Tab-separated table of C-alpha atoms and ligand atoms in Angstrom:
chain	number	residue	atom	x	y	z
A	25	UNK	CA	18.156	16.686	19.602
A	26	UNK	CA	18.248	19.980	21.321
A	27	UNK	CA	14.540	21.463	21.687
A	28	UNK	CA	14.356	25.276	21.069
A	29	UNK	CA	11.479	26.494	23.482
A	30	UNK	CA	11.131	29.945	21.617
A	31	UNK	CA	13.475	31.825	18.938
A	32	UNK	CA	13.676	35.456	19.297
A	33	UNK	CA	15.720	37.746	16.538
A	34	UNK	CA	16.349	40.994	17.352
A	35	UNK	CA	17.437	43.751	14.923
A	36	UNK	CA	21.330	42.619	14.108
A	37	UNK	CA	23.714	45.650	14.365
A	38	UNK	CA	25.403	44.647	11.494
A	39	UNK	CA	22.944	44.231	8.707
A	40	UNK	CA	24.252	45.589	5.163
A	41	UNK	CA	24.916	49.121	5.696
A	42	UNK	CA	22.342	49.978	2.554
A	43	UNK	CA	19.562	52.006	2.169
A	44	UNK	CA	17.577	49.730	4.648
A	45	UNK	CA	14.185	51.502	5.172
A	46	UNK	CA	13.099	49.916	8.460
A	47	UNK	CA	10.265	51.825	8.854
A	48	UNK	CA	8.533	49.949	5.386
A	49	UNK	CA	7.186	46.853	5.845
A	50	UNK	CA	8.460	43.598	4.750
A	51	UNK	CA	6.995	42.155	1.913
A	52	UNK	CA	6.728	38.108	1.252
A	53	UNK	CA	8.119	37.272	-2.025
A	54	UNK	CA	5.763	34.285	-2.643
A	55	UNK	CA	8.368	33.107	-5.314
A	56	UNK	CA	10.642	31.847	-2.536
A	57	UNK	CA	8.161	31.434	0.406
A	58	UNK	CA	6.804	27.583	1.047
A	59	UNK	CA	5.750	25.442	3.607
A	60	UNK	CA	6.163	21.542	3.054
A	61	UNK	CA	6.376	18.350	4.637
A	62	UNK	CA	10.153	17.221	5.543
A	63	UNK	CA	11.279	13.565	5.605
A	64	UNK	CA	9.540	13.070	9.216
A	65	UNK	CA	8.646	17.037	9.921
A	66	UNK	CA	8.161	20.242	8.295
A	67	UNK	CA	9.836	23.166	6.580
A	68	UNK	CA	8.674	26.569	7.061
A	69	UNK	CA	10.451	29.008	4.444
A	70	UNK	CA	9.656	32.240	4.286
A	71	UNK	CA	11.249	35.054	1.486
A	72	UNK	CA	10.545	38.890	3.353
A	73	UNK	CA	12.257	42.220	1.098
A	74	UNK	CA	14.133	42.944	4.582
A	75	UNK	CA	15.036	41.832	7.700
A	76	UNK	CA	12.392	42.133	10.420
A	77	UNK	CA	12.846	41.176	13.578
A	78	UNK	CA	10.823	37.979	14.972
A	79	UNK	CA	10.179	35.608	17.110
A	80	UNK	CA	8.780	31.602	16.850
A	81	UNK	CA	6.765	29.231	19.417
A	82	UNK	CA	4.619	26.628	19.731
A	83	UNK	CA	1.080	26.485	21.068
A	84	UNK	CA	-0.963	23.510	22.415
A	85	UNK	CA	-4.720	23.146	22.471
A	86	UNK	CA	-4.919	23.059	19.547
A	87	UNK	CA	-0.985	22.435	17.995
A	88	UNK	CA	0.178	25.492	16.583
A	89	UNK	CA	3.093	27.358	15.138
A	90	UNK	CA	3.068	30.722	16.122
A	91	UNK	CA	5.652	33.389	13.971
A	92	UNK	CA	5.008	37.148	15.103
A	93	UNK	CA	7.314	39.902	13.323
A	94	UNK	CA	7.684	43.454	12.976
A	95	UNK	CA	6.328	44.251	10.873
A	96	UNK	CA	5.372	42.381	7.621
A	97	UNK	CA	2.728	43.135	4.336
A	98	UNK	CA	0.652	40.157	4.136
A	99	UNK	CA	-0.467	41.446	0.522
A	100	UNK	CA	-0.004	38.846	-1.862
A	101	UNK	CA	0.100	35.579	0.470
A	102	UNK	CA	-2.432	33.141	0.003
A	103	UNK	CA	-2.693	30.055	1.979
A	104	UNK	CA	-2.769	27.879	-1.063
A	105	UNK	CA	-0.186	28.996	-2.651
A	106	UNK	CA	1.866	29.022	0.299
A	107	UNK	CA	1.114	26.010	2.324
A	108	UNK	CA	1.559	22.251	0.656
A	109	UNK	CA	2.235	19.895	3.417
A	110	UNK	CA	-0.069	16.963	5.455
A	111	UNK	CA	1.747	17.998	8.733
A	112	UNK	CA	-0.025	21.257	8.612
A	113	UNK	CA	-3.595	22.197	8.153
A	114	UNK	CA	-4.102	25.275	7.970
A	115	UNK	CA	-3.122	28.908	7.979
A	116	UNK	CA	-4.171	32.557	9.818
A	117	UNK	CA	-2.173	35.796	8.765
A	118	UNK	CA	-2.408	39.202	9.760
A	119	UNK	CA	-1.803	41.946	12.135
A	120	UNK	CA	-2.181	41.938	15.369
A	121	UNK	CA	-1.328	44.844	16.967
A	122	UNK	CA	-0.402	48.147	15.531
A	123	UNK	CA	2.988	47.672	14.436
A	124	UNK	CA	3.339	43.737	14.214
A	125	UNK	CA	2.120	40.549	12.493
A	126	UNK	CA	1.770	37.386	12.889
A	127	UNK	CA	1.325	33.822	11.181
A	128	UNK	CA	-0.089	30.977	12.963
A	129	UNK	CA	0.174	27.765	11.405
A	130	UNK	CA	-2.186	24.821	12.642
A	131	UNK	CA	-0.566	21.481	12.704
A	132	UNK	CA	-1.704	18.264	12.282
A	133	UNK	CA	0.968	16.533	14.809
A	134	UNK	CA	3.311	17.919	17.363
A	135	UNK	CA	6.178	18.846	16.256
A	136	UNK	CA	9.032	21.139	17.734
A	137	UNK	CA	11.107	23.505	16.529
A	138	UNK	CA	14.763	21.981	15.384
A	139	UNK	CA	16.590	24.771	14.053
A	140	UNK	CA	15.289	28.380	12.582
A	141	UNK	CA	18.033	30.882	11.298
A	142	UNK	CA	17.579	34.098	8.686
A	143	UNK	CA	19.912	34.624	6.247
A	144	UNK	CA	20.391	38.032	5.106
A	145	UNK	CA	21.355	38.525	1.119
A	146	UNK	CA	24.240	41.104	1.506
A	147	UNK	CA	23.853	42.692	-1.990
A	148	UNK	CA	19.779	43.036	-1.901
A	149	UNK	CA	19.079	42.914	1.681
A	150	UNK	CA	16.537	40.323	1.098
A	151	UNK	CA	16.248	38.219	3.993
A	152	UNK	CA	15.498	34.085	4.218
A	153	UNK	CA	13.895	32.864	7.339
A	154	UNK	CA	14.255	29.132	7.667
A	155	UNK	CA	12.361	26.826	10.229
A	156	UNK	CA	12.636	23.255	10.498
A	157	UNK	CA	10.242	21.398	12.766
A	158	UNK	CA	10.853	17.527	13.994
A	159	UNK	CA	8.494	15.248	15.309
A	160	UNK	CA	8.098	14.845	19.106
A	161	UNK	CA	5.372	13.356	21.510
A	162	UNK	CA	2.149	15.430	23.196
A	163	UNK	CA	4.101	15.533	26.377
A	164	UNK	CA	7.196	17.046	25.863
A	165	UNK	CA	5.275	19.147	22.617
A	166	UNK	CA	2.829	20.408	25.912
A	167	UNK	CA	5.695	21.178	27.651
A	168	UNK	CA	7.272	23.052	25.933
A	169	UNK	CA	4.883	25.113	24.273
A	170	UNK	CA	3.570	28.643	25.270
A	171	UNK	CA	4.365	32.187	24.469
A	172	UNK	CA	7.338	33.704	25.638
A	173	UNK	CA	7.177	35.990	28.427
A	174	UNK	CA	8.362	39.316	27.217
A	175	UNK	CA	6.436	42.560	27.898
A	176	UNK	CA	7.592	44.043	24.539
A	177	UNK	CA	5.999	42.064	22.204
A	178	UNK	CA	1.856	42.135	21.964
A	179	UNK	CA	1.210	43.093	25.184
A	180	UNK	CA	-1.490	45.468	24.607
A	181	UNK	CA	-1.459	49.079	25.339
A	182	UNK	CA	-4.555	50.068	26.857
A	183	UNK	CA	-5.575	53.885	26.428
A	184	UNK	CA	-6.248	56.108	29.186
A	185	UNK	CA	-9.921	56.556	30.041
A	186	UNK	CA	-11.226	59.413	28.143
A	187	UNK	CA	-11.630	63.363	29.137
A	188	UNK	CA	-14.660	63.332	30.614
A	189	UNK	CA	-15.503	66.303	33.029
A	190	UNK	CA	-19.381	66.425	32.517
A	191	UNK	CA	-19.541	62.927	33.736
A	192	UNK	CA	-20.472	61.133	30.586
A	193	UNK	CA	-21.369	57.677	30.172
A	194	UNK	CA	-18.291	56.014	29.234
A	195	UNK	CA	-19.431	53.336	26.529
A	196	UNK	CA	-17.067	51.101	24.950
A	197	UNK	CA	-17.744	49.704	21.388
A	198	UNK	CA	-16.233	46.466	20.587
A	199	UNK	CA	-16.089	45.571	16.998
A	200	UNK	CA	-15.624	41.934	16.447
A	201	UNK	CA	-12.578	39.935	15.192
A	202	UNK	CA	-10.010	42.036	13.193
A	203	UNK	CA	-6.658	41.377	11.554
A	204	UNK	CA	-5.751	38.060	11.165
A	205	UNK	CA	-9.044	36.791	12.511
A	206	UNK	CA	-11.555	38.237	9.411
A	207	UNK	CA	-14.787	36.251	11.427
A	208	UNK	CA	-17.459	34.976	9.284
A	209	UNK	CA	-16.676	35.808	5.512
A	210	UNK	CA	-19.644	35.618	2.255
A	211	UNK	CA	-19.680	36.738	-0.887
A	212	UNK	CA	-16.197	38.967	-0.173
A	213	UNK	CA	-17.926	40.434	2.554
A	214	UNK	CA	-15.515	40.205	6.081
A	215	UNK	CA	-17.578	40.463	9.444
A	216	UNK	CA	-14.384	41.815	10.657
A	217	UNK	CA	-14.370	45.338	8.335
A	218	UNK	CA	-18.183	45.274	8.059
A	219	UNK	CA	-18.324	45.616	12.411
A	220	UNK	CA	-15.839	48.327	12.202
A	221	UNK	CA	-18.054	50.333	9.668
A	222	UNK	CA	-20.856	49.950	12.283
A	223	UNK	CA	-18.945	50.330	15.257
A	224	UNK	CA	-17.416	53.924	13.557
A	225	UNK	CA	-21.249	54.897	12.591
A	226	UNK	CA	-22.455	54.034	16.159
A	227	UNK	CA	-19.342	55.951	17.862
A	228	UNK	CA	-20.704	59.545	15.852
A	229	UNK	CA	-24.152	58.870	16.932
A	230	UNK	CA	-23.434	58.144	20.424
A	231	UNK	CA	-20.843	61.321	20.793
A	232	UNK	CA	-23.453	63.878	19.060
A	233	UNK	CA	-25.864	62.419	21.283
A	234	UNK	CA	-23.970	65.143	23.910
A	235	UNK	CA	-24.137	62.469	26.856
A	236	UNK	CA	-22.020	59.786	25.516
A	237	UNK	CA	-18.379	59.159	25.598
A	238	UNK	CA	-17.848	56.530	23.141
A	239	UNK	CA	-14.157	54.594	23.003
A	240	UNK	CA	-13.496	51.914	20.334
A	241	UNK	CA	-11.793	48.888	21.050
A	242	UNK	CA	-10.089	48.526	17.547
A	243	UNK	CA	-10.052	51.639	14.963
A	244	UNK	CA	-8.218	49.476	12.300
A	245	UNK	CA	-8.259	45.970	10.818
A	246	UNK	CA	-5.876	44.685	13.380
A	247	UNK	CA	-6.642	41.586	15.997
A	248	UNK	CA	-7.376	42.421	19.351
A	249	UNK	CA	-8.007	39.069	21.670
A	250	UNK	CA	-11.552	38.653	23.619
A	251	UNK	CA	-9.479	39.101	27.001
A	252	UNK	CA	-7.828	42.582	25.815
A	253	UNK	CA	-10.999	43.849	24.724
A	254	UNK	CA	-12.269	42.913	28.091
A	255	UNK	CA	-9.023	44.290	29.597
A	256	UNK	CA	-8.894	47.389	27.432
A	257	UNK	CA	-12.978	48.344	29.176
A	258	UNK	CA	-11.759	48.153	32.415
A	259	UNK	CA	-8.673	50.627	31.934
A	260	UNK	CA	-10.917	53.216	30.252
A	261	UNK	CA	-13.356	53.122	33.202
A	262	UNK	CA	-16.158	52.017	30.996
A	263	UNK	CA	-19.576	52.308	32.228
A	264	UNK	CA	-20.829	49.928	29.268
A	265	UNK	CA	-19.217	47.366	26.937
A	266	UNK	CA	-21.378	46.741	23.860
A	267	UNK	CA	-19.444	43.956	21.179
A	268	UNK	CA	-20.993	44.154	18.066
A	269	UNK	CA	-20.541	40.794	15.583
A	270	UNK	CA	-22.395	39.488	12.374
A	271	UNK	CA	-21.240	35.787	13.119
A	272	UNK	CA	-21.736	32.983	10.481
A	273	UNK	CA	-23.926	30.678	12.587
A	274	UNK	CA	-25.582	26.920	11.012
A	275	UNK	CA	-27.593	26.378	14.007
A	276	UNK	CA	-31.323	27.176	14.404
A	277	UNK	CA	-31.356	28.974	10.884
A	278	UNK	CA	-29.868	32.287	13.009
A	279	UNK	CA	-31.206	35.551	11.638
A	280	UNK	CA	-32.086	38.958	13.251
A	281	UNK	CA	-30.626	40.701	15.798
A	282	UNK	CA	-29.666	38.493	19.011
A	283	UNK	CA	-28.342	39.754	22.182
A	284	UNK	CA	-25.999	37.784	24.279
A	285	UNK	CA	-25.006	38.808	27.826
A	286	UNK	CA	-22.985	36.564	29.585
A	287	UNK	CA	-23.602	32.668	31.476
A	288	UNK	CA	-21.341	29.869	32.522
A	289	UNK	CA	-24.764	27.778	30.435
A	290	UNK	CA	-25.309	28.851	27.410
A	291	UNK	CA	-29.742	29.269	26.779
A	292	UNK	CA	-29.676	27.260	23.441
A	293	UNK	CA	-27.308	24.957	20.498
A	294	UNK	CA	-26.864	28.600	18.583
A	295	UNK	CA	-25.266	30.156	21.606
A	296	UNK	CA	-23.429	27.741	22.345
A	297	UNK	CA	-22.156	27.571	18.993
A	298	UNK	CA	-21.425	31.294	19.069
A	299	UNK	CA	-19.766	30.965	22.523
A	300	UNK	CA	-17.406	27.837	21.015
A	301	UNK	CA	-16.665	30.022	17.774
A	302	UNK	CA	-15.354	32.847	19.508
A	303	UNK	CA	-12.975	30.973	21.566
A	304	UNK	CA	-11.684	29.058	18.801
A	305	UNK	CA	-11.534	32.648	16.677
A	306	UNK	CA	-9.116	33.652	19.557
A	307	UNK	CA	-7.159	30.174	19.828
A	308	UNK	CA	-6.532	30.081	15.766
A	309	UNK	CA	-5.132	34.096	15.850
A	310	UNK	CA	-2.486	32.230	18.076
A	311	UNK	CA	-3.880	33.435	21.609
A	312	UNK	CA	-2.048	31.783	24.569
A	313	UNK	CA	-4.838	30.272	27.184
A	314	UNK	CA	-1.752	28.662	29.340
A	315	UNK	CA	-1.374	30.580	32.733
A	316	UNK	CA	-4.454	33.028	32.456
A	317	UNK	CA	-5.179	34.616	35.931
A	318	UNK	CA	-8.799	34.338	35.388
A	319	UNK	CA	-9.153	31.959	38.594
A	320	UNK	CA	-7.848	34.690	40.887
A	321	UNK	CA	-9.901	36.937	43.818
A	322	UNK	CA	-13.255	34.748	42.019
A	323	UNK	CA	-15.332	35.126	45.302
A	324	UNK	CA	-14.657	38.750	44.478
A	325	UNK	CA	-15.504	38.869	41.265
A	326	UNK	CA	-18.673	36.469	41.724
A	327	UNK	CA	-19.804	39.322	44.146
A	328	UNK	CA	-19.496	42.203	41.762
A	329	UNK	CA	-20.927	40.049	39.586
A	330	UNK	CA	-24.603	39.623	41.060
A	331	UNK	CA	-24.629	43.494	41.520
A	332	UNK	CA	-24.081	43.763	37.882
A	333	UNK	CA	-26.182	40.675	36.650
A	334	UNK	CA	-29.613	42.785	37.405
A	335	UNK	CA	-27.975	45.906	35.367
A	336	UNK	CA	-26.936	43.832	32.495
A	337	UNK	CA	-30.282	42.107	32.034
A	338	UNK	CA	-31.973	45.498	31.865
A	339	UNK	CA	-29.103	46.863	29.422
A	340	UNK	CA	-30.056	43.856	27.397
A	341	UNK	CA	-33.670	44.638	27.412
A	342	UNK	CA	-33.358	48.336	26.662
A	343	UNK	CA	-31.108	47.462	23.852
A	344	UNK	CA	-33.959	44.907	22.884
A	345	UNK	CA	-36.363	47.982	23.049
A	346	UNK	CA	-34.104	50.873	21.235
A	347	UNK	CA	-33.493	48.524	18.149
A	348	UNK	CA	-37.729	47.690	17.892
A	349	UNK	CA	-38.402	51.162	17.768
A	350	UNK	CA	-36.091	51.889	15.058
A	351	UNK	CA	-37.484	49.293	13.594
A	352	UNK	CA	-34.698	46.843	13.439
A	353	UNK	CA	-35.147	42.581	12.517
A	354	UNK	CA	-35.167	41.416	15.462
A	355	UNK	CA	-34.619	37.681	16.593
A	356	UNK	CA	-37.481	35.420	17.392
A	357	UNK	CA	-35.811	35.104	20.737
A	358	UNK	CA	-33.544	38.466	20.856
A	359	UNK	CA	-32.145	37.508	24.584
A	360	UNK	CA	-29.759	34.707	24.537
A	361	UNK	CA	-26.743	33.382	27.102
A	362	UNK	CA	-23.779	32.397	26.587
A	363	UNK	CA	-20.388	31.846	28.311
A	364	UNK	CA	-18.355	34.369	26.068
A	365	UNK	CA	-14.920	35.623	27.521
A	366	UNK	CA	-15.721	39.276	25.924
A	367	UNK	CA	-18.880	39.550	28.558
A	368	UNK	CA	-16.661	38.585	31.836
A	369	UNK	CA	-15.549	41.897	33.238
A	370	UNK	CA	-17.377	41.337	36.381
A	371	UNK	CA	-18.070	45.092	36.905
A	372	UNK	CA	-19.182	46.198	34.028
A	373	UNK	CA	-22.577	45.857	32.375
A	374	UNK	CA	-21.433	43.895	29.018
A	375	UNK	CA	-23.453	42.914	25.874
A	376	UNK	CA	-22.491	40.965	23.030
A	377	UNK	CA	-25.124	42.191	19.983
A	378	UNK	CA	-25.401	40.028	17.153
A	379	UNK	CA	-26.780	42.419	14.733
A	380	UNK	CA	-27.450	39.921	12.297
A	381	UNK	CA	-26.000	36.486	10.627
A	382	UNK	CA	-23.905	36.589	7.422
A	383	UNK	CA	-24.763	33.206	7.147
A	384	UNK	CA	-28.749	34.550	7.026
A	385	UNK	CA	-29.125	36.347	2.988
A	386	UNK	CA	-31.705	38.670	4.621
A	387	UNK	CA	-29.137	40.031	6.659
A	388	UNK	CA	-26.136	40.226	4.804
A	389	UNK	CA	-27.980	42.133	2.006
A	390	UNK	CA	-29.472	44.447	5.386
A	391	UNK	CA	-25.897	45.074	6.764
A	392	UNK	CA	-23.919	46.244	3.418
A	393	UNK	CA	-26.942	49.086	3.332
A	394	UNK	CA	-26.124	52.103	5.023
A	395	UNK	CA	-29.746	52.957	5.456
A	396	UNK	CA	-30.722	49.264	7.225
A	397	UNK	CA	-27.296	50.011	9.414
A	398	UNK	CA	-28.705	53.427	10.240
A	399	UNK	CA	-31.844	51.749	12.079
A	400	UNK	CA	-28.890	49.553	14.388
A	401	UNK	CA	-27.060	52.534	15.039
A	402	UNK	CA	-30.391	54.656	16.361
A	403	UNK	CA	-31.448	51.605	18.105
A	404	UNK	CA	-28.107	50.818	19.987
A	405	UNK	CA	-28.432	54.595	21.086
A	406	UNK	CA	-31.968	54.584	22.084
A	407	UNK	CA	-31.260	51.502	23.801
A	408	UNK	CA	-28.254	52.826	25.763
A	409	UNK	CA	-30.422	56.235	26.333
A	410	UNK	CA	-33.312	54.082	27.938
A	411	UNK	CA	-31.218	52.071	30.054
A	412	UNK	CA	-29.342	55.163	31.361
A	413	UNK	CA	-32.730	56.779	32.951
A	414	UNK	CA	-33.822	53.185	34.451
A	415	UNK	CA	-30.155	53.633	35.846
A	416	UNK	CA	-30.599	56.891	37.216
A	417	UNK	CA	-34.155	56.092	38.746
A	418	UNK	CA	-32.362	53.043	40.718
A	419	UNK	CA	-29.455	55.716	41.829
A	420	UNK	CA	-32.255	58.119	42.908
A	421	UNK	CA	-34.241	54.833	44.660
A	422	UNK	CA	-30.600	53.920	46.493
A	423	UNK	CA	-30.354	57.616	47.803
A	424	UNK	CA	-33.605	57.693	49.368
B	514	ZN	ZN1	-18.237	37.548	15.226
């Protein structure tokens, strides 16, 4: 059997010369769309109102099917409908990036990819996309699974750090999960839209503040990975990260705000829970840990890293302060650890804020109300406020 490492379709030059509106996006006819277990593999079929194009791969660790396109309407898909097989276990659909989507489906076995074709209907334009897996064995599945190196798909585009000419603090707001990754979900509630709501209320407090430049690290409900957001920090010069989540957490009955900054040990079972969650939020969305540079100029890193260690903890403990004063819930042990990949920019003073659990009632009922969410968003800028003067003071110390 030949193995197909990766499938990539481009946009054919000949598709039916009809009114083909490429800048819509292609919708899944459900009607037509299934994924089932073959004799010994599995059958991936999926009915789109156009041709897109897309591309296919495997990830390892855990076994995935990765299918990114551009650009398709996830409206209307639903994982039971759509998946009925033992071979796969599960489902994640969404958007990843501004201007293309992916689905990710988990399998219960490696398998590889055996053949995978579209076929174009000529009168309606309708398109089929076809993907038949086989069975194979964990080595030659590990082999030959990864994402395929090409800088035009999903490589994110980082914006240029911000107009800043009075010197501003440069503080980047990073609103968990997004897109295909909704994070913890109760009662039709998504952590995912409920952190951008926050993260958008923050941004206008910090900006009419007059000393703030606030940049967002997602303005939509797309996915951005932990690394990116990381990555994304760094470009803009940030002075400050500051993730905001409302995670889903079982252990230690979680509830009121936490703050996490970041250790290879996590300080407790709940962070490293949280820490374990994340990771596996960013591995199910279809994120490729194979060949990550993270081991590279570490001495170097380690050293920035114990000049920003001091700053962080005191970041923490202002943030700690601002929310108290404003009166926020605060957990019975607000400052936590935890090895999260968001926190690593070794530079840059980086908190993780859990502003509350959904899995907590008390705090799901606090979060949905605008006037509860208006005590976070006047404690993260007190908090940010506070630190900057002990900053200063250490500046002015330094100068001396
Ligand atoms: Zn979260």
């Amino acid at each position: 059997m030949m193995i197909l490492r990766a499938i990539f379709l481009w946009l054919p030059t000949a598709i039916p010369l009809m009114a083909q509106d490429f800048s819509a996006l292609a919708r899944v006819d459900m009607s037509a769309s299934q994924i089932i277990d073959t004799r010994r593999g599995l059958s991936v079929e999926l009915a789109l109102s156009q041709v897109v194009p897309y591309r296919v791969y495997m990830l390892d660790a855990p076994t995935r099917l990765v299918l990114d396109f551009k650009e398709v309407d996830w409206t209307g898909v639903s994982e039971p409908a759509l998946l009925n097989a033992d071979r796969a276990t599960g489902l994640r659909y969404g958007s990843v990036e501004t201007g293309w989507s992916r689905l990710v489906i988990a399998l219960s076995t490696p398998l590889l990819i055996d053949t995978a074709g579209v076929v174009v209907d000529q009168n309606t334009g309708t398109a089929q996309l076809s993907i038949d897996l086989a069975p194979t064995d964990p080595e030659t599945f590990a082999a030959n699974a990864g994402a395929p190196v090409d800088p035009t798909w999903g490589t994110p585009r980082f914006p240029a750090p911000p107009e800043n000419p009075d010197g501003r603090l440069i503080v980047v707001l990073d609103p968990g999960h997004g897109g295909l990754d909704p994070g913890a979900q109760r009662g039709g509630v998504k952590e995912a839209d409920l952190m951008l709501t926050l993260a958008r209320e923050v941004e206008d407090a910090l900006r009419r503040s007059g000393q703030i430049v606030p940049v967002l690290t997602r303005n939509d409900d797309s996915f951005v990975s932990l690394d990116a957001r990381r990555k994304l920090a760094r470009a803009v010069g940030a002075d400050v990260l500051i993730s905001l989540h409302a995670d889903a957490l079982t252990e230690g009955q979680a509830t009121g705000a936490t703050i996490y900054t970041l250790s290879d040990e996590a300080s407790d079972l709940a962070s490293q829970q949280l820490a374990t969650k994340l990771s596996r939020d960013d591995l199910l969305a279809g994120v490729d840990l194979t060949g990550r540079d993270d081991q590279v100029a570490t001495i170097l890193m380690d050293l920035a890293r114990q000049e920003t260690e001091p700053r962080t903890a005191t970041l923490a403990e202002a943030l700690v302060e601002g929310l108290g004063q404003q009166g926020v819930k605060l957990n019975s042990r607000p400052l936590r650890r935890a090895e999260i990949s968001v926190l690593k920019s070794p530079e840059i003073p980086s908190v993780l804020i859990e502003v509350g659990f959904l899995s907590n009632d008390a705090d799901l009922l606090a979060l949905q109300d605008p006037a509860t969410r208006n005590r976070f968003v006047g404690g993260i800028l007190r908090g940010v406020l506070l630190w900057s003067i002990s900053e200063a003071k250490t500046d002015a110390r330094r100068l001396r």
